[in-house]
Amino acid sequence: MSTYSSIFKYYIWLCIVLGGRGAIAERNEVKVRIDQLEELIQTNNEGLLQLESNWNSVRNRSTAQIEAHCDSYISEQKSWLSACEAKAKAASVRLKESEDRSGILLQNLTSCRINLAGGGQDQSELQLRLQERDREILELRAQNEENLLNLRAAQLKLKAYDAELEEYLPQSCLPFGSATGLYRIKLPGQDPFYVPCDARFAGSGWLVIQRRMDGSVDFYRNWTEYRAGFGSLSGEFFLGLEKLHRLTALRRFELFVYLEDFEGEVRYAHYDNFSVGSEESFYQLQSLGEYEGTAGNSMALNVLQRFSTADKDNDTWQEGSCARRYHSAWWYASCSAFCNPNGKYFKRRQLSTSTRGKGIIWHQWHGFEETLKFVQLMIRPISASV
Ligand SMILES: *[C@@H]1O[C@H](CO)[C@@H](O)[C@H](O)[C@H]1NC(C)=O
Ligand SMILES: *[C@@H]1O[C@H](CO)[C@@H](O)[C@H](O)[C@H]1NC(C)=O
Ligand SMILES: *[C@@H]1O[C@H](CO)[C@@H](O)[C@H](O)[C@H]1NC(C)=O
Ligand SMILES: *[C@@H]1O[C@H](CO)[C@@H](O)[C@H](O)[C@H]1NC(C)=O
Ligand SMILES: *[C@@H]1O[C@H](CO)[C@@H](O)[C@H](O)[C@H]1NC(C)=O
């Protein structure tokens, strides 16, 4: 606008100047000048338009730029906002969740408190029951003690009764008659003990004092063991010298020696006054009485001999020990051992001279070398003496 107004002012000034002069030449001159001016104006106008258009484009461009910038700014802000919103939403969801959780926790806490309170009741109930149990236990204990006292009293009575009964226990197998088995007998001043009674071989009432049958028990033993006895009463055993002495000291006993060889033949030797002395006499074989039988009187030489074991040589052989020589223990004299019931057990019939006298032999039947399969020594009170 300022360009148009300055051109117009210049034109007014020219008109005033030229009117004062008045010449055609001058008028032509002016006319040229006007043309020139018009051309100039035209040019200026074009430039002005160009400028305007330029300005507009510049202005449009910047506007677009600003708008674009704003748009991006706005969209940025929008996305930021929506992100914020999303975050806020998530936060609120989480808040809700945690609220819910804390609600549950509170509920749980409350119910827990309630349970605790209720539990208290249970406990006191439990305590009551426990106290009841304690009382019951105390009562039972008292009863138990009473029962125990009664039991002890009963046991004492039973013992007294047993002791009384024991006095009536038999002193041999005779009262058991035709029974075969283990029975308790009792001798005066002694504890009762078991003995095998055997009615299978020679009638009833026999008390077994020695048995050999399978070699399961070692008979090569010392004095102490022969005194006390050893082995198994239902298998191989020796009753014991002390018992033999105490039994035969009471009354007159008969002795039955039952023998069987490996061919299954059976023989016997019977003596009617079997008696064993005390330990002071080294369990001397005091008497045998009369012999009777089918095996031969192989024990005849043992009468009045002391008992000898490997560790206690009481035989009449000066040079050595018959017990060691015959791997045994017996009422040896000077080693002419015609019988050896406690000798080494051979599971088969032996005829070797190397085992001479060492096995279970009965000389008057099978000589010094042939061993026997089965031996059983039994005693029984002579009926008249009971
Ligand atoms: C400037 O913008 C106006 C209005 O939007 C338009 O009519 C004109 O043609 C534009 N000019 C240029 C140079 O872009
Ligand atoms: C609340 O108690 C319920 C039921 O006893 C259980 O399943 C849940 O895990 C507990 N919640 C919490 C937060 O302890
Ligand atoms: C007799 O033999 C037994 C068993 O082997 C043993 O314990 C004991 O000491 C022996 N006694 C003597 C006096 O040698
Ligand atoms: C039996 O032997 C003893 C010695 O042990 C003797 O005192 C008693 O007279 C004998 N009895 C008979 C009937 O021979
Ligand atoms: C019996 O044997 C013991 C021990 O070997 C011995 O001390 C004692 O003198 C013997 N007695 C007789 C009578 O042989």
Coordinates of C-alpha atoms and ligand atoms in Angstrom, one line a residue:
M1 CA 0.0 0.0 0.0
S2 CA 2.7 2.5 0.8
T3 CA 4.2 2.0 -2.8
Y4 CA 0.9 3.1 -4.4
S5 CA 0.5 6.2 -2.3
S6 CA 4.1 7.5 -3.0
I7 CA 3.6 7.0 -6.8
F8 CA 0.3 9.0 -6.6
K9 CA 1.9 11.9 -4.7
Y10 CA 4.7 12.1 -7.3
Y11 CA 2.1 12.4 -10.1
I12 CA 0.2 15.3 -8.4
W13 CA 3.5 17.2 -8.0
L14 CA 4.3 16.7 -11.7
C15 CA 0.9 18.1 -12.8
I16 CA 1.5 21.3 -10.7
V17 CA 5.0 21.8 -12.1
L18 CA 4.0 21.2 -15.7
G19 CA 0.9 23.4 -15.7
G20 CA 3.1 26.3 -14.8
R21 CA 5.1 26.0 -18.0
G22 CA 2.9 25.5 -21.1
A23 CA 4.7 24.3 -24.1
I24 CA 4.0 21.4 -26.5
A25 CA 7.5 20.2 -26.3
E26 CA 7.2 20.2 -22.8
R27 CA 3.9 18.4 -23.0
N28 CA 5.4 15.6 -25.1
E29 CA 8.2 15.4 -22.7
V30 CA 5.9 15.0 -19.9
K31 CA 3.9 12.4 -21.9
V32 CA 7.0 10.3 -22.4
R33 CA 7.7 10.7 -18.8
I34 CA 4.3 9.6 -17.9
D35 CA 4.6 6.6 -20.1
Q36 CA 7.8 5.8 -18.5
L37 CA 6.2 6.3 -15.1
E38 CA 3.3 4.1 -16.1
E39 CA 5.7 1.5 -17.3
L40 CA 7.5 1.8 -14.0
I41 CA 4.2 1.5 -12.1
Q42 CA 3.3 -1.4 -14.2
T43 CA 6.6 -3.0 -13.4
N44 CA 6.3 -2.2 -9.8
N45 CA 2.8 -3.6 -9.7
E46 CA 4.0 -6.8 -11.2
G47 CA 6.8 -6.9 -8.7
L48 CA 4.3 -6.1 -6.0
L49 CA 2.1 -9.0 -7.2
Q50 CA 5.1 -11.2 -7.3
L51 CA 6.0 -10.1 -3.8
E52 CA 2.4 -10.6 -2.7
S53 CA 2.3 -14.1 -4.1
N54 CA 5.7 -14.9 -2.6
W55 CA 4.6 -13.6 0.7
N56 CA 1.4 -15.6 0.5
S57 CA 3.3 -18.8 -0.4
V58 CA 5.7 -18.1 2.4
R59 CA 2.8 -17.4 4.7
N60 CA 1.0 -20.5 3.5
R61 CA 4.0 -22.6 3.9
S62 CA 4.8 -21.5 7.4
T63 CA 1.1 -21.8 8.2
A64 CA 1.2 -25.3 6.9
Q65 CA 4.4 -25.9 8.7
I66 CA 2.9 -24.5 11.9
E67 CA -0.2 -26.5 11.4
A68 CA 1.8 -29.6 10.7
H69 CA 3.9 -28.9 13.7
C70 CA 0.8 -28.3 15.7
D71 CA -0.8 -31.4 14.3
S72 CA 2.2 -33.5 15.3
Y73 CA 2.3 -31.7 18.6
I74 CA -1.3 -32.3 19.1
S75 CA -1.1 -35.9 18.0
E76 CA 1.9 -36.2 20.2
Q77 CA 0.0 -34.7 23.1
K78 CA -3.0 -36.9 22.2
S79 CA -0.9 -40.1 22.2
W80 CA 0.7 -38.9 25.4
L81 CA -2.7 -38.3 26.8
S82 CA -4.0 -41.6 25.7
A83 CA -0.8 -43.2 27.1
C84 CA -1.5 -41.3 30.3
E85 CA -5.1 -42.5 30.1
A86 CA -4.0 -46.1 29.6
K87 CA -1.5 -45.8 32.4
A88 CA -4.1 -44.3 34.6
K89 CA -6.5 -47.0 33.6
A90 CA -3.9 -49.7 34.4
A91 CA -3.1 -48.0 37.6
S92 CA -6.8 -47.8 38.5
V93 CA -7.2 -51.5 37.6
R94 CA -4.2 -52.3 39.8
L95 CA -5.6 -50.1 42.5
K96 CA -8.8 -51.9 42.3
E97 CA -7.0 -55.2 42.5
S98 CA -5.0 -54.2 45.5
E99 CA -8.2 -52.9 47.0
D100 CA -9.8 -56.2 46.4
R101 CA -6.8 -58.0 47.8
S102 CA -6.7 -55.9 50.9
G103 CA -10.4 -56.5 51.2
I104 CA -9.8 -60.3 51.1
L105 CA -6.9 -59.9 53.5
L106 CA -9.0 -58.0 55.9
Q107 CA -11.7 -60.7 55.6
N108 CA -9.1 -63.4 56.1
L109 CA -7.7 -61.5 59.1
T110 CA -11.1 -61.1 60.5
S111 CA -12.0 -64.8 60.0
C112 CA -8.6 -65.6 61.4
R113 CA -9.3 -63.6 64.5
I114 CA -12.6 -65.3 64.8
N115 CA -10.9 -68.7 64.4
L116 CA -8.4 -67.7 67.0
A117 CA -11.2 -66.8 69.3
G118 CA -13.0 -70.1 68.5
G119 CA -9.7 -72.0 68.8
G120 CA -9.4 -70.7 72.3
Q121 CA -12.6 -72.4 73.1
D122 CA -11.4 -75.6 71.6
Q123 CA -8.2 -75.5 73.6
S124 CA -10.0 -75.1 76.8
E125 CA -12.2 -78.0 75.8
L126 CA -9.1 -80.0 75.0
Q127 CA -7.6 -79.1 78.3
L128 CA -10.7 -80.3 80.0
R129 CA -10.5 -83.6 78.1
L130 CA -6.8 -83.9 78.9
Q131 CA -7.4 -83.4 82.6
E132 CA -10.1 -86.0 82.4
R133 CA -7.6 -88.4 80.7
D134 CA -5.0 -87.6 83.4
R135 CA -7.5 -88.5 86.1
E136 CA -8.3 -91.7 84.2
I137 CA -4.6 -92.6 84.0
L138 CA -4.1 -91.9 87.7
E139 CA -7.1 -94.2 88.5
L140 CA -5.7 -96.9 86.2
R141 CA -2.3 -96.6 87.8
A142 CA -3.8 -97.0 91.2
Q143 CA -5.7 -100.0 90.0
N144 CA -2.6 -101.3 88.4
E145 CA -0.6 -101.0 91.6
E146 CA -3.4 -102.8 93.4
N147 CA -3.4 -105.5 90.7
L148 CA 0.4 -105.8 91.0
L149 CA 0.1 -106.3 94.7
N150 CA -2.5 -109.0 94.2
L151 CA -0.4 -110.6 91.6
R152 CA 2.7 -110.6 93.9
A153 CA 0.6 -112.1 96.6
A154 CA -0.7 -114.7 94.2
Q155 CA 2.8 -115.5 93.0
L156 CA 4.0 -116.0 96.5
K157 CA 1.1 -118.3 97.2
L158 CA 1.8 -120.2 94.0
K159 CA 5.4 -120.5 95.0
A160 CA 4.5 -121.7 98.4
Y161 CA 2.1 -124.2 96.8
D162 CA 4.8 -125.2 94.3
A163 CA 7.3 -125.7 97.1
E164 CA 4.7 -127.8 98.9
L165 CA 4.0 -129.7 95.8
E166 CA 7.7 -130.2 95.1
E167 CA 8.0 -132.1 98.4
Y168 CA 5.7 -134.6 96.7
L169 CA 7.7 -134.8 93.5
P170 CA 9.0 -138.3 92.9
Q171 CA 12.6 -139.3 93.5
S172 CA 12.8 -141.5 90.4
C173 CA 10.9 -142.4 87.2
L174 CA 9.1 -145.3 88.9
P175 CA 5.9 -143.3 89.6
F176 CA 5.6 -142.2 86.0
G177 CA 5.0 -145.8 85.1
S178 CA 5.0 -146.6 81.4
A179 CA 5.4 -143.0 80.4
T180 CA 8.3 -142.0 78.2
G181 CA 9.4 -138.3 78.2
L182 CA 11.0 -135.6 80.4
Y183 CA 9.8 -135.4 84.0
R184 CA 10.7 -133.4 87.0
I185 CA 12.0 -135.3 90.1
K186 CA 13.4 -134.0 93.3
L187 CA 15.8 -135.3 95.8
P188 CA 15.9 -134.2 99.5
G189 CA 17.7 -130.9 100.0
Q190 CA 18.0 -130.4 96.2
D191 CA 16.3 -128.3 93.6
P192 CA 14.0 -130.3 91.3
F193 CA 15.4 -131.3 88.0
Y194 CA 14.3 -132.9 84.8
V195 CA 15.1 -136.5 83.8
P196 CA 14.2 -138.6 80.8
C197 CA 12.0 -141.5 81.7
D198 CA 12.0 -144.3 79.2
A199 CA 9.6 -147.3 79.1
R200 CA 10.5 -148.4 75.6
F201 CA 13.3 -150.9 76.1
A202 CA 13.0 -152.7 79.5
G203 CA 9.6 -152.1 80.9
S204 CA 8.3 -149.1 82.8
G205 CA 9.9 -146.7 85.3
W206 CA 13.4 -146.5 83.9
L207 CA 15.4 -143.2 84.5
V208 CA 17.9 -142.6 81.7
I209 CA 21.3 -141.5 83.0
Q210 CA 23.3 -141.7 79.7
R211 CA 22.6 -142.0 76.0
R212 CA 24.7 -142.2 72.8
M213 CA 22.9 -142.2 69.5
D214 CA 24.3 -139.9 66.8
G215 CA 27.6 -138.4 67.9
S216 CA 26.0 -134.9 68.2
V217 CA 27.5 -134.3 71.7
D218 CA 31.2 -134.4 72.5
F219 CA 31.8 -136.8 75.5
Y220 CA 35.5 -136.1 75.8
R221 CA 35.0 -133.7 78.7
N222 CA 36.6 -132.7 82.0
W223 CA 35.8 -133.5 85.6
T224 CA 33.6 -130.5 86.3
E225 CA 31.4 -131.3 83.4
Y226 CA 31.0 -135.0 84.2
R227 CA 30.2 -134.0 87.8
A228 CA 27.4 -131.5 86.6
G229 CA 26.3 -133.5 83.6
F230 CA 26.0 -132.2 80.0
G231 CA 24.3 -132.7 76.6
S232 CA 20.6 -132.7 75.7
L233 CA 18.2 -134.8 77.7
S234 CA 16.2 -135.6 74.6
G235 CA 19.4 -136.6 72.6
E236 CA 22.9 -137.5 73.8
F237 CA 23.7 -136.6 77.4
F238 CA 25.3 -137.6 80.7
L239 CA 23.1 -136.9 83.7
G240 CA 26.0 -136.1 86.0
L241 CA 28.0 -137.9 88.7
E242 CA 26.6 -135.8 91.6
K243 CA 23.1 -136.7 90.7
L244 CA 24.0 -140.4 90.3
H245 CA 25.5 -140.3 93.7
R246 CA 22.6 -138.6 95.3
L247 CA 20.0 -140.8 93.6
T248 CA 21.7 -144.1 94.4
A249 CA 22.5 -143.0 98.0
L250 CA 18.8 -142.9 98.7
R251 CA 17.9 -146.5 98.0
R252 CA 18.9 -149.5 96.0
F253 CA 18.9 -149.1 92.2
E254 CA 19.2 -151.5 89.4
L255 CA 21.1 -150.6 86.2
F256 CA 20.1 -151.5 82.7
V257 CA 22.6 -151.1 79.8
Y258 CA 20.8 -151.2 76.5
L259 CA 23.1 -151.7 73.5
E260 CA 22.5 -151.8 69.7
D261 CA 25.1 -152.5 67.0
F262 CA 25.2 -151.2 63.4
E263 CA 23.4 -154.4 62.2
G264 CA 20.5 -153.4 64.3
E265 CA 21.0 -156.2 66.8
V266 CA 20.1 -155.4 70.4
R267 CA 21.7 -156.7 73.6
Y268 CA 21.6 -155.8 77.3
A269 CA 23.4 -156.0 80.6
H270 CA 21.5 -155.8 83.8
Y271 CA 22.9 -155.2 87.3
D272 CA 20.8 -155.3 90.5
N273 CA 22.7 -153.0 92.9
F274 CA 24.1 -149.9 91.2
S275 CA 25.6 -147.4 93.5
V276 CA 27.9 -144.4 93.0
G277 CA 29.9 -142.8 95.9
S278 CA 30.3 -139.1 96.7
E279 CA 32.8 -136.8 95.2
E280 CA 35.1 -137.4 98.2
S281 CA 35.4 -141.0 96.9
F282 CA 35.9 -139.6 93.4
Y283 CA 32.4 -140.9 92.6
Q284 CA 33.6 -144.4 93.1
L285 CA 31.4 -147.2 91.6
Q286 CA 30.6 -148.7 95.0
S287 CA 28.6 -151.6 93.7
L288 CA 26.9 -153.2 90.6
G289 CA 25.3 -156.2 92.2
E290 CA 24.5 -159.3 90.2
Y291 CA 24.9 -159.4 86.4
E292 CA 22.2 -160.7 84.2
G293 CA 21.9 -160.2 80.4
T294 CA 22.7 -161.0 76.8
A295 CA 25.7 -158.6 76.2
G296 CA 28.1 -160.0 78.7
N297 CA 29.4 -158.8 82.0
S298 CA 31.8 -156.1 80.6
M299 CA 31.5 -153.8 83.7
A300 CA 32.6 -156.3 86.2
L301 CA 36.1 -154.9 86.4
N302 CA 34.8 -151.4 87.0
V303 CA 33.4 -152.1 90.4
L304 CA 35.1 -150.2 93.2
Q305 CA 37.0 -148.0 90.7
R306 CA 37.0 -144.2 90.9
F307 CA 35.8 -142.1 88.1
S308 CA 38.5 -140.6 85.8
T309 CA 38.4 -137.9 83.3
A310 CA 41.1 -136.6 81.0
D311 CA 41.9 -133.9 83.6
K312 CA 41.5 -136.0 86.7
D313 CA 43.3 -139.4 86.5
N314 CA 42.1 -141.6 89.3
D315 CA 42.6 -144.9 87.7
T316 CA 45.0 -147.6 88.8
W317 CA 47.2 -147.5 85.7
Q318 CA 50.5 -145.9 86.9
E319 CA 52.0 -145.1 83.5
G320 CA 49.2 -142.9 82.1
S321 CA 45.6 -141.8 81.9
C322 CA 43.0 -144.4 80.7
A323 CA 40.6 -141.5 80.1
R324 CA 43.0 -140.0 77.6
R325 CA 44.0 -143.3 76.1
Y326 CA 40.3 -144.2 75.4
H327 CA 39.2 -140.6 74.6
S328 CA 36.6 -140.9 77.3
A329 CA 35.7 -140.9 81.0
W330 CA 34.8 -143.9 83.1
W331 CA 35.4 -146.0 86.2
Y332 CA 38.7 -147.2 84.8
A333 CA 40.9 -149.6 86.7
S334 CA 44.2 -150.4 84.9
C335 CA 42.9 -149.8 81.5
S336 CA 41.6 -153.2 80.6
A337 CA 38.6 -151.3 79.4
F338 CA 36.0 -154.0 78.6
C339 CA 33.4 -151.3 78.1
N340 CA 33.6 -147.7 77.1
P341 CA 30.1 -146.1 76.8
N342 CA 31.5 -142.6 76.9
G343 CA 34.0 -143.2 74.1
K344 CA 34.3 -141.5 70.8
Y345 CA 31.2 -141.9 68.6
F346 CA 31.8 -143.4 65.2
K347 CA 28.9 -143.1 62.7
R348 CA 29.9 -146.4 61.0
R349 CA 31.0 -149.7 62.5
Q350 CA 34.7 -149.5 63.1
L351 CA 37.0 -152.5 63.1
S352 CA 40.4 -150.7 62.9
T353 CA 43.0 -151.5 65.5
S354 CA 44.0 -147.8 65.4
T355 CA 40.7 -147.0 67.1
R356 CA 41.0 -149.9 69.5
G357 CA 39.2 -149.2 72.7
K358 CA 38.5 -145.5 71.9
G359 CA 35.0 -146.0 70.5
I360 CA 31.8 -147.1 72.2
I361 CA 32.7 -150.7 72.9
W362 CA 31.3 -153.6 74.9
H363 CA 34.0 -156.2 74.8
Q364 CA 32.1 -159.3 75.8
W365 CA 29.8 -158.7 72.8
H366 CA 31.9 -157.2 69.9
G367 CA 35.4 -157.1 71.2
F368 CA 37.8 -154.1 71.7
E369 CA 37.6 -152.9 68.1
E370 CA 34.0 -152.9 66.9
T371 CA 32.0 -149.8 67.9
L372 CA 28.3 -149.7 68.7
K373 CA 25.5 -147.6 67.3
F374 CA 23.4 -147.0 70.3
V375 CA 23.9 -147.1 74.1
Q376 CA 21.5 -146.2 76.8
L377 CA 22.2 -146.5 80.6
M378 CA 19.1 -146.5 82.8
I379 CA 18.4 -146.9 86.5
R380 CA 15.3 -147.8 88.5
P381 CA 14.7 -148.4 92.2
I382 CA 14.5 -152.0 93.1
S383 CA 10.7 -152.2 93.9
A384 CA 11.2 -153.8 97.2
S385 CA 13.4 -150.9 98.4
V386 CA 10.9 -148.1 97.4
Ligands
LIG1 C1 -2.3 -19.6 -0.2 O1 -3.4 -20.1 0.5 C2 -4.7 -19.6 0.0 C3 -5.8 -20.1 1.0 O2 -5.5 -21.3 1.5 C4 -4.8 -20.2 -1.4 O3 -6.0 -19.8 -2.0 C5 -3.6 -19.7 -2.3 O4 -3.6 -20.3 -3.6 C6 -2.3 -20.1 -1.7 N1 -1.2 -19.5 -2.4 C7 -0.1 -20.2 -2.7 C8 1.0 -19.5 -3.4 O5 0.1 -21.4 -2.3
LIG2 C1 -7.8 -65.9 52.2 O1 -8.4 -67.1 52.6 C2 -8.7 -67.9 51.6 C3 -9.5 -69.1 52.2 O2 -8.9 -69.4 53.4 C4 -7.4 -68.4 50.8 O3 -7.7 -69.3 49.8 C5 -6.7 -67.2 50.3 O4 -5.5 -67.6 49.8 C6 -6.5 -66.2 51.4 N1 -5.9 -65.0 50.8 C7 -4.9 -64.4 51.3 C8 -4.5 -63.2 50.6 O5 -4.3 -64.8 52.4
LIG3 C1 36.0 -127.9 81.9 O1 35.5 -127.6 80.6 C2 34.7 -126.5 80.6 C3 34.1 -126.4 79.1 O2 35.1 -126.6 78.2 C4 35.5 -125.3 80.9 O3 34.7 -124.1 80.8 C5 36.1 -125.4 82.3 O4 36.9 -124.4 82.6 C6 36.8 -126.8 82.4 N1 37.2 -126.9 83.8 C7 38.4 -127.3 84.1 C8 38.6 -127.4 85.6 O5 39.3 -127.5 83.3
LIG4 C1 24.2 -152.9 97.5 O1 25.4 -152.2 97.6 C2 25.7 -151.5 98.8 C3 27.0 -150.8 98.6 O2 26.9 -149.8 97.7 C4 25.7 -152.5 99.9 O3 25.9 -151.8 101.1 C5 24.4 -153.2 100.0 O4 24.5 -154.2 101.0 C6 24.2 -153.9 98.7 N1 22.9 -154.5 98.7 C7 22.7 -155.8 98.3 C8 21.3 -156.3 98.5 O5 23.6 -156.4 97.9
LIG5 C1 42.4 -138.3 91.6 O1 42.8 -137.3 90.6 C2 43.3 -136.1 91.2 C3 43.6 -135.2 90.1 O2 44.3 -135.8 89.1 C4 44.5 -136.4 92.1 O3 44.9 -135.3 92.7 C5 44.1 -137.5 93.1 O4 45.3 -137.9 93.8 C6 43.5 -138.7 92.5 N1 43.1 -139.6 93.5 C7 43.3 -140.9 93.4 C8 42.8 -141.7 94.5 O5 43.8 -141.4 92.4

